[in-house]
Coordinates of C-alpha atoms in Angstrom, one line a residue:
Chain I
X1 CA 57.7 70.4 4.4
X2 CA 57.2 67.4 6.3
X3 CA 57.2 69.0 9.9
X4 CA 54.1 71.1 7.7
X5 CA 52.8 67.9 6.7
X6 CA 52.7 66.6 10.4
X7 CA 51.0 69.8 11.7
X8 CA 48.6 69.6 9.2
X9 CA 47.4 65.7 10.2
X10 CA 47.9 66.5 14.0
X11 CA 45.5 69.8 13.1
X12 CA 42.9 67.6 10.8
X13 CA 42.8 65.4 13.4
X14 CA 42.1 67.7 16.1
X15 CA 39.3 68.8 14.0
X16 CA 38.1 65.2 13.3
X17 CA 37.9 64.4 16.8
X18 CA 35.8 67.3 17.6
X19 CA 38.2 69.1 19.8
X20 CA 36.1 71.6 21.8
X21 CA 36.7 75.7 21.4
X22 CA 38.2 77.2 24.2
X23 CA 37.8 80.4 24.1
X24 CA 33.7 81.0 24.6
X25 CA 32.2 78.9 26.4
X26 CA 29.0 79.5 24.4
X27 CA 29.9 79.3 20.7
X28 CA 27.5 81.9 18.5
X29 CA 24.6 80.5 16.5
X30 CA 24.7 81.5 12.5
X31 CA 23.7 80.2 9.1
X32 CA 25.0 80.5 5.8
X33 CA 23.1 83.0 3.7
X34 CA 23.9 80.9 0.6
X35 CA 25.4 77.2 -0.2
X36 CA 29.0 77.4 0.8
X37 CA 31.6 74.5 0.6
X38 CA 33.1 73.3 3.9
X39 CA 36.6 72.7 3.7
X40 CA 39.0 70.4 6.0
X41 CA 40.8 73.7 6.8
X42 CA 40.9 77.5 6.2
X43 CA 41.9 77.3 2.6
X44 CA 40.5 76.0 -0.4
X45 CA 43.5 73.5 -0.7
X46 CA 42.3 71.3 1.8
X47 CA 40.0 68.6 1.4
X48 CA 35.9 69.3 0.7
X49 CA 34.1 67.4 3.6
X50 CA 30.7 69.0 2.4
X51 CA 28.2 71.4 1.6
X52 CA 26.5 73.9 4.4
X53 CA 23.0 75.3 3.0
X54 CA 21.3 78.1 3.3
X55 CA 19.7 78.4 6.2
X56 CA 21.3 75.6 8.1
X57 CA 22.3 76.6 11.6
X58 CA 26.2 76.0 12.7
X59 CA 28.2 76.9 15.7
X60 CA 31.2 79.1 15.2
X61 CA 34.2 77.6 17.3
X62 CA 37.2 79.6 16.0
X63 CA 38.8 81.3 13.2
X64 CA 42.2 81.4 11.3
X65 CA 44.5 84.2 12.2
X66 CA 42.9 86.8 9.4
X67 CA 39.6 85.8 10.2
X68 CA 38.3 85.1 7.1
X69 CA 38.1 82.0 8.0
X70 CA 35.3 80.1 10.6
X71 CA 35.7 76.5 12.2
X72 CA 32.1 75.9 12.3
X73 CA 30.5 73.0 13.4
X74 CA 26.8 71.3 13.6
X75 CA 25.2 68.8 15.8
X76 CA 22.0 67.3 15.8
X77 CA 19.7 66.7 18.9
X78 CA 21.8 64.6 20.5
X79 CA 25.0 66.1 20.6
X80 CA 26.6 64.2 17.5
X81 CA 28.5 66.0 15.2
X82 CA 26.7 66.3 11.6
X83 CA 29.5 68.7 10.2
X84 CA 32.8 70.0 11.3
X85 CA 34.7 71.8 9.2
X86 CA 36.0 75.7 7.6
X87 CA 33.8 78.0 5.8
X88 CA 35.0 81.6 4.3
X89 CA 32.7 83.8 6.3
X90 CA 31.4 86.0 3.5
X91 CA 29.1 82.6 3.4
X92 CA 27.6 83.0 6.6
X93 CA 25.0 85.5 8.5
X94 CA 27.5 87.4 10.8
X95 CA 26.3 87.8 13.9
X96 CA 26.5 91.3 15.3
X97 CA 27.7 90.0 18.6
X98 CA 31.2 88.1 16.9
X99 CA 33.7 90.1 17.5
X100 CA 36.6 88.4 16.4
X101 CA 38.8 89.8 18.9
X102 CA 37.2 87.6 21.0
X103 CA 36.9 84.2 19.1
X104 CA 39.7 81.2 19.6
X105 CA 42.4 81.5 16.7
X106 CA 43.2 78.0 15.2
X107 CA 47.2 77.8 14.9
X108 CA 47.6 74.6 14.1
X109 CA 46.5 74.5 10.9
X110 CA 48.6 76.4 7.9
X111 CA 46.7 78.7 5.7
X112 CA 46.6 75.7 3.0
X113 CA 47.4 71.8 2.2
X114 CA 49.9 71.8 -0.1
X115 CA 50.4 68.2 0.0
X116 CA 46.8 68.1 -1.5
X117 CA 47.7 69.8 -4.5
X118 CA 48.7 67.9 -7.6
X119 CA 50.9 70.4 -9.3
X120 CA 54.5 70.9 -7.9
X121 CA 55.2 74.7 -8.7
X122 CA 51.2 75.4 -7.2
X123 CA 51.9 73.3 -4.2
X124 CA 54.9 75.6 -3.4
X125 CA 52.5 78.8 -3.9
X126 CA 50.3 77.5 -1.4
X127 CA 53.2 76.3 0.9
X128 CA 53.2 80.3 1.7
X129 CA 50.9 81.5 4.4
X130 CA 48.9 84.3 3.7
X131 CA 50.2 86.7 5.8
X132 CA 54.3 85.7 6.4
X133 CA 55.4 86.8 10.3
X134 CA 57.6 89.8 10.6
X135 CA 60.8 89.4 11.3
X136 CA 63.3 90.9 14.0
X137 CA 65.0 92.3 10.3
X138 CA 62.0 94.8 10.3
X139 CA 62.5 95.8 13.4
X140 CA 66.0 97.5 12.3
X141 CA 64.4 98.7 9.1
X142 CA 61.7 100.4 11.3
X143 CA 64.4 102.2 13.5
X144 CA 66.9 103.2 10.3
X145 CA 63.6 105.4 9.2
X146 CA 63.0 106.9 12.1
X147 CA 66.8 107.9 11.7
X148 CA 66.0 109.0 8.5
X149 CA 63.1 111.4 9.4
X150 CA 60.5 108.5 8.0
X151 CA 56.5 108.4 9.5
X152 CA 55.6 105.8 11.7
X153 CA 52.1 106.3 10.8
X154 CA 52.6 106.8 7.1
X155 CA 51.9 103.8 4.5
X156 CA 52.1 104.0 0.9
X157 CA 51.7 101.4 -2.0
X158 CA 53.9 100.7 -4.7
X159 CA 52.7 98.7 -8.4
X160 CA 50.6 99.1 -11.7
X161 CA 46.9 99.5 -11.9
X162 CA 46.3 97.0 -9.6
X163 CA 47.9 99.0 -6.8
X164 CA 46.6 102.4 -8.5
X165 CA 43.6 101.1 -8.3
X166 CA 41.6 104.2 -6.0
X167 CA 40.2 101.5 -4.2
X168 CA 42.9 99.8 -2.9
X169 CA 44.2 101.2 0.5
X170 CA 42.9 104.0 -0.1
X171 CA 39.5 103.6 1.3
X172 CA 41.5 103.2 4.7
X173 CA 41.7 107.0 5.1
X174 CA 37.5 107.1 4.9
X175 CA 36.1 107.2 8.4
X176 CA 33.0 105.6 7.6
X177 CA 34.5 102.4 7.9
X178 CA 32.8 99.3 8.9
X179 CA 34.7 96.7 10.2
X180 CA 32.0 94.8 11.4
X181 CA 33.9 91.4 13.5
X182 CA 37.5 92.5 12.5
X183 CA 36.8 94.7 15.5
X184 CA 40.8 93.5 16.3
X185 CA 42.0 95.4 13.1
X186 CA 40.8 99.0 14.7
X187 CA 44.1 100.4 16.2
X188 CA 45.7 99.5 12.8
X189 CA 43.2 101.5 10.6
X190 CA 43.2 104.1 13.4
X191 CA 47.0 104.5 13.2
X192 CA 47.9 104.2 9.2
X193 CA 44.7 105.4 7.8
X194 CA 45.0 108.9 7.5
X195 CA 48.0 108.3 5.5
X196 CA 46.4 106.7 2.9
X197 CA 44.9 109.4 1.3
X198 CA 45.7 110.5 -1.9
X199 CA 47.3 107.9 -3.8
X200 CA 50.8 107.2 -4.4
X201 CA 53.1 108.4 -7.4
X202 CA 55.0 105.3 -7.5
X203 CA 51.6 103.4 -8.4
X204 CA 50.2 103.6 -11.9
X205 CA 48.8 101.7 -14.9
X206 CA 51.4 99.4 -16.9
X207 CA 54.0 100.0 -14.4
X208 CA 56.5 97.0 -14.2
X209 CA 59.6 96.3 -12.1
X210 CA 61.8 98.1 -14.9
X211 CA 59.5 101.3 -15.2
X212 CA 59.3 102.0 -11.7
X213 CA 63.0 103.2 -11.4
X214 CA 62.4 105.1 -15.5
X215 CA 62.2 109.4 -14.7
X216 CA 59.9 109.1 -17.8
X217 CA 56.7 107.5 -15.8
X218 CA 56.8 109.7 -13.0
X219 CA 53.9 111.9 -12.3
X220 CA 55.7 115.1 -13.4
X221 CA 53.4 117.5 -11.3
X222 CA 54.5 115.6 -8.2
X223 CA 58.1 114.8 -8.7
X224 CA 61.5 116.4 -9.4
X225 CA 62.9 116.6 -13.1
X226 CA 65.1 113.3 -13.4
X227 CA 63.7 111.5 -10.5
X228 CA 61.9 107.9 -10.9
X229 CA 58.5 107.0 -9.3
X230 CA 59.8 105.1 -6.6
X231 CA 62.0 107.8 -5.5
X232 CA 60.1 110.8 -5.6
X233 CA 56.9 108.9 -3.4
X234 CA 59.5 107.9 -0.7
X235 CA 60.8 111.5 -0.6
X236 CA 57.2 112.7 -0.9
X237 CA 55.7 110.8 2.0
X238 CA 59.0 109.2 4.0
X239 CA 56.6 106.1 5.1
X240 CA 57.2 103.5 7.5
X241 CA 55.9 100.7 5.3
X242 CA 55.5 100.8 1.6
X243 CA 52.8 97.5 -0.5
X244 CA 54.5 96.2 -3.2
X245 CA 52.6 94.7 -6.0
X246 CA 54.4 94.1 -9.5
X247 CA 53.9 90.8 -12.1
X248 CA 50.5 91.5 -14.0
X249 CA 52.8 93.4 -16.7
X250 CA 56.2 91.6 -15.9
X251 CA 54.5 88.4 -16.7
X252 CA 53.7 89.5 -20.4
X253 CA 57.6 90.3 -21.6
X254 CA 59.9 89.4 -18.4
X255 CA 61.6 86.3 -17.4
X256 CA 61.8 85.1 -13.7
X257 CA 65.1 85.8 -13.1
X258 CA 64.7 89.0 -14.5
X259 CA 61.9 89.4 -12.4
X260 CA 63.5 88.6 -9.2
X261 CA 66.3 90.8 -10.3
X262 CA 64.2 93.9 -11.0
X263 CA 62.4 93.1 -7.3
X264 CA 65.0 93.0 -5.7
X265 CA 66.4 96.4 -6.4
X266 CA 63.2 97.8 -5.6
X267 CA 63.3 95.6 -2.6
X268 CA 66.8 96.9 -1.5
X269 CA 65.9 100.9 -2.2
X270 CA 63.1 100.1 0.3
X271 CA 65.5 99.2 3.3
X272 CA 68.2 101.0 2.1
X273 CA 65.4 104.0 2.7
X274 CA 64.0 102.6 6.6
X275 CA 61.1 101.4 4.5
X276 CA 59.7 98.1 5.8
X277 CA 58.2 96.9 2.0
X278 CA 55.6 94.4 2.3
X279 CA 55.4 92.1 -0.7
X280 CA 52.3 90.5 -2.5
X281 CA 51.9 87.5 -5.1
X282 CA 49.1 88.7 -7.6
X283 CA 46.3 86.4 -8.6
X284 CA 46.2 85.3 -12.0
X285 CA 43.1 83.5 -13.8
X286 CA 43.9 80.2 -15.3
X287 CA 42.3 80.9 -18.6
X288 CA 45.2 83.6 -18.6
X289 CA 47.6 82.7 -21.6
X290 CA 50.4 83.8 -19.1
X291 CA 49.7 81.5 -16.8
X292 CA 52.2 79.7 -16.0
X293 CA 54.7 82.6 -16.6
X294 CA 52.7 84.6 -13.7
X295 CA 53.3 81.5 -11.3
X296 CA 56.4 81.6 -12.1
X297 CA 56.7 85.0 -11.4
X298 CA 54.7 84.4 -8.0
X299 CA 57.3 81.7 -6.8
X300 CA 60.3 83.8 -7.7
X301 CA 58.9 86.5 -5.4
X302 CA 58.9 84.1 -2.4
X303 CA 62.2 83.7 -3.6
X304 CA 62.8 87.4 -3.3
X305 CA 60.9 87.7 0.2
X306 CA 62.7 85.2 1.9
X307 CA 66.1 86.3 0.4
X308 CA 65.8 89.4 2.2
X309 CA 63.8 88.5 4.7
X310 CA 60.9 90.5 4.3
X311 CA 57.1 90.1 4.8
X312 CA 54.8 88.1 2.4
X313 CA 51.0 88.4 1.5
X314 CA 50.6 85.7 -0.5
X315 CA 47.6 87.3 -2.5
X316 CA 47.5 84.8 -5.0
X317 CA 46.8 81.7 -2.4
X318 CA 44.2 83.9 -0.4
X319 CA 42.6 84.6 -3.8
X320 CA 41.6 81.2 -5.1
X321 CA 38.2 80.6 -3.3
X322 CA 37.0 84.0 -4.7
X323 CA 34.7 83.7 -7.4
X324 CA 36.9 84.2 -10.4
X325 CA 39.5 84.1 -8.0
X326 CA 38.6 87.8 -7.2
X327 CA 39.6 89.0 -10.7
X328 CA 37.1 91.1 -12.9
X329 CA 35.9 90.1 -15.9
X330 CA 39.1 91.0 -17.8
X331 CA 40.6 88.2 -15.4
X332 CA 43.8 90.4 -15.0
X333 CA 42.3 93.4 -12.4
X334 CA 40.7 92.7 -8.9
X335 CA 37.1 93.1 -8.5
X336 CA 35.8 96.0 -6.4
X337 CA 32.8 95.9 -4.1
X338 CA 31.4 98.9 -5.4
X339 CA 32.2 100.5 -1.7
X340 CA 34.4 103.6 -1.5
X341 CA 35.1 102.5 1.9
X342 CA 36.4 99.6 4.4
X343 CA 33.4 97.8 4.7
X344 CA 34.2 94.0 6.2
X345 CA 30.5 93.7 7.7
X346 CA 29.1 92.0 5.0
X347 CA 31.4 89.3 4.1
X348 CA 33.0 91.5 0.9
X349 CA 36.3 90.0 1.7
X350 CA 35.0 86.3 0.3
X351 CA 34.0 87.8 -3.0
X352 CA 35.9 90.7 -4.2
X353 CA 39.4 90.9 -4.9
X354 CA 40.1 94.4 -3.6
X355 CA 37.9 93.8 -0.9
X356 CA 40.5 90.5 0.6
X357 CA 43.1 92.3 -0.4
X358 CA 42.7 95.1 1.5
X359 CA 41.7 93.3 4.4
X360 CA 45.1 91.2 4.2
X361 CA 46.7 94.5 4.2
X362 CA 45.5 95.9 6.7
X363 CA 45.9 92.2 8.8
X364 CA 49.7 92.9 8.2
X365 CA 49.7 96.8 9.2
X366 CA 48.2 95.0 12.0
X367 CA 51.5 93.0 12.6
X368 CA 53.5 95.4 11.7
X369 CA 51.6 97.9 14.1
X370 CA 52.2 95.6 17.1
X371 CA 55.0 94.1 16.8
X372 CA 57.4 96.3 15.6
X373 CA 55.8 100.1 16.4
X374 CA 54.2 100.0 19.6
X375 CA 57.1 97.7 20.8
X376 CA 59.7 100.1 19.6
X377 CA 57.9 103.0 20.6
X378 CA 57.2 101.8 24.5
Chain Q
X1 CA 73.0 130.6 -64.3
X2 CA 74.0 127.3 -63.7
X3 CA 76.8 128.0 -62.0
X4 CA 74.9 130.8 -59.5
X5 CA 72.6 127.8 -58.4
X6 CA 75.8 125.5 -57.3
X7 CA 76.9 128.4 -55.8
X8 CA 73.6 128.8 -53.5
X9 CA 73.9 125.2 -53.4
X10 CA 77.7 125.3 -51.9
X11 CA 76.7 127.9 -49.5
X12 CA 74.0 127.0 -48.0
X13 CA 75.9 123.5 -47.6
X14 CA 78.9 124.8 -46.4
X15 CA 76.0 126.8 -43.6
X16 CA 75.4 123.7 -42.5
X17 CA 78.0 122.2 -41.8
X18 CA 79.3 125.1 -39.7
X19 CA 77.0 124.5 -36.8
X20 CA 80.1 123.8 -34.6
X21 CA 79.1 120.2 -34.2
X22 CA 80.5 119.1 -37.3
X23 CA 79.7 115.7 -38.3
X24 CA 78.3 115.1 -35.4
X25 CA 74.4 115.9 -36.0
X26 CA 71.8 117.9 -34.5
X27 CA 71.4 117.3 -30.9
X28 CA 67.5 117.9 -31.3
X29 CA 67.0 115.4 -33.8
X30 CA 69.2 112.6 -31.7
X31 CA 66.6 112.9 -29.0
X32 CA 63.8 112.5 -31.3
X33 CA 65.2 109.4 -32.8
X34 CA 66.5 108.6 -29.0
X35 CA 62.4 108.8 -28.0
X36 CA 61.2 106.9 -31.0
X37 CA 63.7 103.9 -30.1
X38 CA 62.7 103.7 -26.9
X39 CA 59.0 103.6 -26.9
X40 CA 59.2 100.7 -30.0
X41 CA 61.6 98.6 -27.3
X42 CA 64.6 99.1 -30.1
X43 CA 66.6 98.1 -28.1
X44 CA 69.9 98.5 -30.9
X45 CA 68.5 102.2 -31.3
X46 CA 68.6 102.6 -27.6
X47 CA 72.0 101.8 -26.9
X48 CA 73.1 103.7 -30.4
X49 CA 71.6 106.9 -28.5
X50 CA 72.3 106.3 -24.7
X51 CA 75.2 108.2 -23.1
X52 CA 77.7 106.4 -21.4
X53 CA 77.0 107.7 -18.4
X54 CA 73.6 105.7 -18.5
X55 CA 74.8 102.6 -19.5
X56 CA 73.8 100.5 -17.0
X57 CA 70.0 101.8 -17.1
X58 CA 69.8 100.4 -21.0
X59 CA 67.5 97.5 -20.0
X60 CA 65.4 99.8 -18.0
X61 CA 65.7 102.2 -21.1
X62 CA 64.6 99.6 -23.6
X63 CA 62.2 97.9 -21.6
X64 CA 60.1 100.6 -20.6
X65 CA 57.3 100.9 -23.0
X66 CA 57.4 97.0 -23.4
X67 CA 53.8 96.5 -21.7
X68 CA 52.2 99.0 -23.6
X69 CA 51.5 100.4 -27.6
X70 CA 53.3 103.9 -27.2
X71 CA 53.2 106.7 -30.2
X72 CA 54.8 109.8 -30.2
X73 CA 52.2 113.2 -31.1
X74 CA 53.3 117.1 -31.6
X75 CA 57.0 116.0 -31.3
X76 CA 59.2 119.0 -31.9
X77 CA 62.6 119.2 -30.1
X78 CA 64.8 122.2 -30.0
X79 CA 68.3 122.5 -28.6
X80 CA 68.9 125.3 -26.1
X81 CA 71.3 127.9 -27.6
X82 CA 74.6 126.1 -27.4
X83 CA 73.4 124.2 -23.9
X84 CA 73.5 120.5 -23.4
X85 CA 69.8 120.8 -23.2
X86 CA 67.2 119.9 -25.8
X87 CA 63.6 121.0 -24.6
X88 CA 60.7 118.9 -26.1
X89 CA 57.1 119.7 -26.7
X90 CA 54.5 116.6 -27.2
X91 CA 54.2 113.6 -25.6
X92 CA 54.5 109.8 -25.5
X93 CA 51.1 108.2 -25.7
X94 CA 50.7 104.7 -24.3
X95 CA 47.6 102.7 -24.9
X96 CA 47.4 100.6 -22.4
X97 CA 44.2 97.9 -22.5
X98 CA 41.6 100.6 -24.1
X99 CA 43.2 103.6 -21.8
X100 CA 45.7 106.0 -23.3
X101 CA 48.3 107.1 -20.7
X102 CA 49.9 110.4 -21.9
X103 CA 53.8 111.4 -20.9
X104 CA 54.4 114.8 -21.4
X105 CA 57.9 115.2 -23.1
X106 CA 60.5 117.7 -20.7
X107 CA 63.7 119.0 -21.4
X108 CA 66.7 116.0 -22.0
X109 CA 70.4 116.3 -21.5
X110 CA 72.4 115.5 -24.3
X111 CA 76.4 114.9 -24.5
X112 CA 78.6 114.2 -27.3
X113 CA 80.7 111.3 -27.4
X114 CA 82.6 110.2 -29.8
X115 CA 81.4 112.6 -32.3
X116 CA 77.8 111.6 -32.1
X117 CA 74.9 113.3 -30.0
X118 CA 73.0 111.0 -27.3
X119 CA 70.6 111.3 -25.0
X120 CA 71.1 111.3 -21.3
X121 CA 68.5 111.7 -19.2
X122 CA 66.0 114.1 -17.9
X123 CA 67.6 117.8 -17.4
X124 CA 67.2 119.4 -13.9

């Protein structure tokens, strides 16, 4: 925590000091298309320095490693720096030319401040990045698939109607994508896409950690008399990576350590399978009479992630600066653009659930994709 | 007179109980009471009904409809011949938020242990 804690003031005051970007030499031009806070940091846990408005032109110096995120500054005539500080880019005007694949990546600064927040058990949510690295364990998970007969290119998702949810993932297989600067996450949707067509049997509404491995809830036109959901969709598609989403219904009648328990059987069937699984948190309103019992929830699944060393989205943190933290207006499902397909060209990401949470996903099919596959496969 | 009813009476008693299972119940009906147990989270009924062999899934069993309102509809269970199957008609229904999730009922395995029928699992 405090080596965190140091990285975080030696990044601040990077920042502060007006460090210049060293990647392009001519930073791009935008403006925010509506009043946007400027944050300290990429992450709504750091401090507020101020507000940009509409229309008020700022230099884009670099980004967080998503990209959701822009280090923007603005100077007046004379060169002295007015503002200096992180914006969620769904605020701004994106420029056709930023291609992010191009733009300086910050990696200094953590995803959040958690030494900002008040609460203990939130300040350990936030402690998690957003997207956790992934480590050389995967790497022997990977290769035990291919064993096993498993897709490299295949991905599938796992959870209740969050996961179900048509527009999750699924929109990956639509080729009318439009990634507008996430041009980096191409060979990733290129590669996984296809696969997610269709849906998944081991996703459907009011599934929790218990149900999952219950014959009764699986889709009996798809799977084998006897067999549970999570079985019969990792002998229907034998993919290389499997999203796992589960809490929403666990947090109504199940403890933590039950919780963490359930997980990590699912978790273990995963590897046992070649399956890398990726785990998320879930984002939870705070008017939510489960409240507390979903953060709990939340901080027994790093618990679960780091046990056996597998990779994180932490959902929840990422969700916060969403309007209604990207939740619809029954506060427990995420928000959906409206868009059938990927479209990150318009700044979605910043205001719809789904929308962040599929870019996030595909940010770590990213990893996964470089790290592990086209390593493994070269 | 009299007597010819208790007669029918005796007979169509003694029937009954010569079903092979004596004692023991009808293997049809466990299933139905297995199903109703498990979609109220009666968790006592559960494990009255589980078979040994699926002890260690009596969480899982009990827990299952825990997130949701579930109702049985159309229920009518018949045993096999003398199998160890008991084939189902109807479903579970499971209102979940202001959706209703239907689970078609299948065909069950049932095993009897110490004199009494349970339920254990799906049949293949």
């Amino acid at each position: 925590m405090a080596s965190v804690r140091v990285l975080l003031v030696a990044g601040l005051a990077l920042i502060l000091a007006g460090h210049p970007a060293t990647a392009q030499e001519t930073p791009l031009e935008t403006t925010a298309h509506r009043a946007a806070v400027v944050y300290a940091g990429p992450g709504d846990s750091y401090r507020q320095l101020a507000a940009l408005r509409p229309g008020n032109a700022v230099q884009i110096i670099e980004r967080n490693s998503i990209g959701n995120w822009l280090h923007v500054r603005q100077e007046d005539r004379n060169g002295f720096v007015k503002l200096d500080g992180w914006v969620m880019i769904g605020y701004l005007n994106i420029p056709a030319a930023l291609h992010l694949s191009r733009l300086a990546v910050n990696t200094e600064l953590a995803d959040a401040d958690p030494s900002a927040v008040n609460s203990r058990s939130l300040a350990a949510l936030y402690a998690a990045p957003v997207i956790s690295p992934v480590s050389e364990a995967m790497r022997k998970v990977y290769a035990l698939g291919q064993q096993l007969g498993n897709h490299s290119d295949v991905v599938t998702k796992v959870g209740d109607s969050l996961t179900f949810n048509p527009m999750y993932l699924e929109p990956m297989s639509d080729p009318r994508y439009e990634l507008g600067p996430y041009d980096y996450l191409e060979d990733a949707l290129r590669y996984f896409g296809p696969s997610t067509a269709g849906g998944s049997a081991a996703a459907r509404m009011a599934l929790a950690t218990y149900v999952i491995f219950d014959p009764m809830w699986a889709d009996k036109t798809l799977c084998q008399p006897g067999e549970p959901p999570l079985d019969c969709e990792y002998r229907r598609k034998r993919p290389s990576v499997a999203f796992i989403l589960f809490g929403p219904n666990d947090a109504r009648h199940t403890t933590r350590e039950k919780y963490t328990e359930q997980m990590g059987k699912i978790v273990t069937e995963t590897l046992n399978r070649g399956i890398i699984p990726v785990l998320s948190t879930f984002s939870v309103h705070p008017d939510d009479p489960y409240w507390w019992q979903a953060i709990e929830l939340n901080l027994g699944l790093l618990d679960v992630a780091a046990e056996y060393d597998v990779p994180l989205i932490n959902l929840w943190a990422a969700a916060r600066p969403l309007p209604d933290y990207g939740l619809d207006r029954d506060k427990v499902h995420m928000k959906n653009s409206g868009f059938t397909y990927l479209k990150f060209s318009t700044g979605h990401e910043s205001w719809y659930g789904t929308s962040l949470r599929n870019l996030l996903s595909l940010k770590m099919l990213d990893e996964i994709y470089h790290s592990i596959i086209l390593e493994t496969n070269a | 007179m009299k007597t010819g009813v208790l007669l029918i009476l005796l007979a169509l008693l003694l029937a009954a109980c010569a079903g092979g299972d004596s004692g023991a119940g009808d293997p049809a009906e466990a299933v139905e009471r297995y199903l109703q147990a498990k979609i109220a989270g009666d968790a006592d009924g559960v494990r009255a009904l589980l078979c040994s062999a699926k002890e260690a899934d009596l969480d899982m069993e009990a827990g299952s409809f825990a997130a949701v309102e579930a109702r049985l509809e159309g229920v009518d269970c018949q045993r096999e011949g003398d199998t160890d199957v008991v084939r189902c008609q109807g479903k579970i229904v499971a209102t979940y938020g202001t959706e209703d999730l239907d689970f078609p009922l299948s065909a069950y395995r049932v095993v009897l242990e110490g004199g009494v029928w349970k339920w254990c699992g799906e049949a293949g």
